[in-house]
Tab-separated table of C-alpha atoms in Angstrom:
chain	number	residue	atom	x	y	z
A	1024	TYR	CA	0.000	0.000	0.000
A	1025	ILE	CA	1.422	3.359	-1.053
A	1026	ASP	CA	-0.230	6.621	-0.015
A	1027	LEU	CA	1.495	9.176	-2.230
A	1028	ASP	CA	0.309	12.117	-4.327
A	1029	TYR	CA	0.352	10.320	-7.668
A	1030	VAL	CA	0.732	6.575	-7.998
A	1031	SER	CA	-0.116	4.416	-10.977
A	1032	CYS	CA	0.039	0.643	-10.634
A	1033	PRO	CA	-0.946	-0.655	-14.088
A	1034	VAL	CA	0.165	-4.255	-13.459
A	1035	PRO	CA	-0.846	-6.007	-10.214
A	1036	LYS	CA	2.056	-7.230	-8.019
A	1037	TRP	CA	4.583	-5.104	-9.953
A	1038	ASN	CA	6.261	-1.925	-8.762
A	1039	CYS	CA	4.167	1.212	-9.105
A	1040	TYR	CA	4.976	4.338	-11.116
A	1041	CYS	CA	5.325	7.141	-8.569
A	1042	GLY	CA	7.243	9.731	-10.602
A	1043	TRP	CA	10.775	11.063	-10.363
A	1044	LYS	CA	10.539	12.245	-6.758
A	1045	TYR	CA	10.333	8.704	-5.385
A	1046	ALA	CA	12.473	6.970	-8.043
A	1047	PHE	CA	15.758	8.106	-6.470
A	1048	ALA	CA	14.974	6.672	-3.020
A	1049	SER	CA	16.756	3.552	-1.723
A	1050	GLY	CA	19.820	4.001	-3.876
A	1051	TRP	CA	17.883	4.696	-7.082
A	1052	HIS	CA	15.854	1.517	-6.528
A	1053	GLY	CA	12.647	3.382	-5.703
A	1054	PHE	CA	10.632	4.193	-2.596
A	1055	GLU	CA	9.560	1.174	-0.528
A	1056	THR	CA	7.109	0.702	2.322
A	1057	PRO	CA	7.857	-1.809	5.087
A	1058	ARG	CA	7.172	-5.413	4.110
A	1059	TYR	CA	4.789	-6.115	6.989
A	1060	GLU	CA	2.719	-3.437	8.620
A	1061	SER	CA	-0.851	-2.980	9.767
A	1062	VAL	CA	-2.688	-0.560	7.513
A	1063	THR	CA	-5.953	1.113	8.471
A	1064	ASN	CA	-8.048	2.053	5.449
A	1065	SER	CA	-10.750	4.735	5.222
A	1066	THR	CA	-13.435	2.423	6.654
A	1067	GLY	CA	-11.367	1.729	9.782
A	1068	ALA	CA	-10.575	-1.862	8.870
A	1069	VAL	CA	-7.078	-3.040	9.688
A	1070	ARG	CA	-5.294	-5.304	7.250
A	1071	ASN	CA	-1.761	-6.594	7.002
A	1072	SER	CA	0.211	-5.173	4.119
A	1073	THR	CA	3.057	-6.988	2.427
A	1074	GLY	CA	4.612	-3.715	1.356
A	1075	ALA	CA	4.722	-1.839	-1.900
A	1076	GLU	CA	7.464	-0.328	-4.013
A	1077	CYS	CA	7.858	2.467	-6.518
A	1078	MET	CA	9.759	1.955	-9.745
A	1079	GLY	CA	13.437	2.812	-9.726
A	1080	VAL	CA	15.157	5.288	-12.005
A	1081	MET	CA	15.419	2.989	-15.047
A	1082	TYR	CA	11.747	1.989	-15.132
A	1083	THR	CA	10.615	5.486	-14.174
A	1084	PHE	CA	12.569	6.818	-17.155
A	1085	SER	CA	10.894	4.249	-19.397
A	1086	VAL	CA	7.349	5.081	-18.254
A	1087	TRP	CA	8.066	8.826	-18.194
A	1088	SER	CA	9.426	8.646	-21.767
A	1089	TYR	CA	6.327	6.798	-22.942
A	1090	LEU	CA	3.946	9.253	-21.261
A	1091	THR	CA	5.881	12.265	-22.571
A	1092	LEU	CA	5.992	10.892	-26.112
A	1093	LYS	CA	2.280	10.069	-25.975
A	1094	TRP	CA	1.503	13.636	-24.850
A	1095	MET	CA	3.728	15.124	-27.578
A	1096	ILE	CA	2.070	13.035	-30.300
A	1097	GLN	CA	-1.373	14.112	-29.071
A	1098	GLN	CA	-0.326	17.763	-29.223
A	1099	VAL	CA	1.112	17.373	-32.743
A	1100	VAL	CA	-2.075	15.661	-33.971
A	1101	ILE	CA	-4.248	18.432	-32.521
A	1102	LEU	CA	-2.006	21.141	-34.014
A	1103	THR	CA	-1.971	19.381	-37.398
A	1104	LEU	CA	-5.767	19.157	-37.473
A	1105	ILE	CA	-6.119	22.839	-36.534
A	1106	LEU	CA	-3.646	23.860	-39.248
A	1107	PHE	CA	-5.382	21.588	-41.760
A	1108	VAL	CA	-8.753	23.231	-41.104
A	1109	ALA	CA	-7.244	26.739	-41.080
A	1110	LEU	CA	-5.375	26.204	-44.368
A	1111	LEU	CA	-8.210	24.345	-46.084
A	1112	CYS	CA	-9.463	27.513	-47.744
A	1113	PHE	CA	-6.089	28.101	-49.392
A	1114	GLY	CA	-6.153	25.725	-52.326
A	1115	LYS	CA	-4.388	25.485	-55.644
A	1116	LYS	CA	-4.903	28.567	-57.784
A	1117	ARG	CA	-4.604	27.669	-61.410
A	1118	VAL	CA	-2.782	30.005	-63.718
A	1119	ARG	CA	-4.151	28.287	-66.784
A	1120	CYS	CA	-6.900	25.750	-67.321
A	1121	ASP	CA	-5.792	22.168	-67.856
A	1122	HIS	CA	-9.052	20.722	-69.209
A	1123	HIS	CA	-7.426	19.837	-72.527
A	1124	ASP	CA	-4.482	18.007	-70.891
A	1125	PRO	CA	-4.941	14.216	-70.765
A	1126	SER	CA	-5.416	12.992	-67.197
A	1127	LEU	CA	-7.243	10.212	-65.392
A	1128	LEU	CA	-9.370	12.726	-63.470
A	1129	ASN	CA	-10.537	14.437	-66.681
A	1130	GLU	CA	-11.437	11.075	-68.251
A	1131	ILE	CA	-13.420	10.014	-65.159
A	1132	ARG	CA	-15.264	13.329	-65.159
A	1133	LYS	CA	-16.141	12.859	-68.851
A	1134	LEU	CA	-17.430	9.323	-68.150
A	1135	CYS	CA	-19.605	10.638	-65.306
A	1136	GLY	CA	-21.155	13.238	-67.598
A	1137	THR	CA	-19.509	16.264	-65.997
A	1138	PRO	CA	-16.613	17.223	-68.259
A	1139	PRO	CA	-14.339	20.010	-67.047
A	1140	VAL	CA	-15.590	23.429	-68.081
A	1141	CYS	CA	-13.100	26.205	-68.665
A	1142	THR	CA	-13.431	29.639	-70.252
A	1143	GLY	CA	-9.695	30.075	-70.644
A	1144	GLY	CA	-7.172	28.553	-73.035
């Protein structure tokens, strides 16, 4: 049982991710609670705890790197979508019409009955 500010224990019976503050404890092995102690929970019940540990520096770095990279990717995706929507109105401005140039798009438009219409040369 660990009663810290922020603890994440994603895998049962493994060390918990407690952040950098607790990773440097016990010779960079991570913060540890005593192996056997009586713990009183919020309901007043007393249970015996077999102790809990925080991840050391190496595993904390691994989890921290993953969380930081995940956050950075989320920010880049959000920024990319915002820029995409903002720049959507700026399209290709044609200097000359290319309706007479052979292309797959022009042929498909002709087959669908909507040939390209252009007033220029």
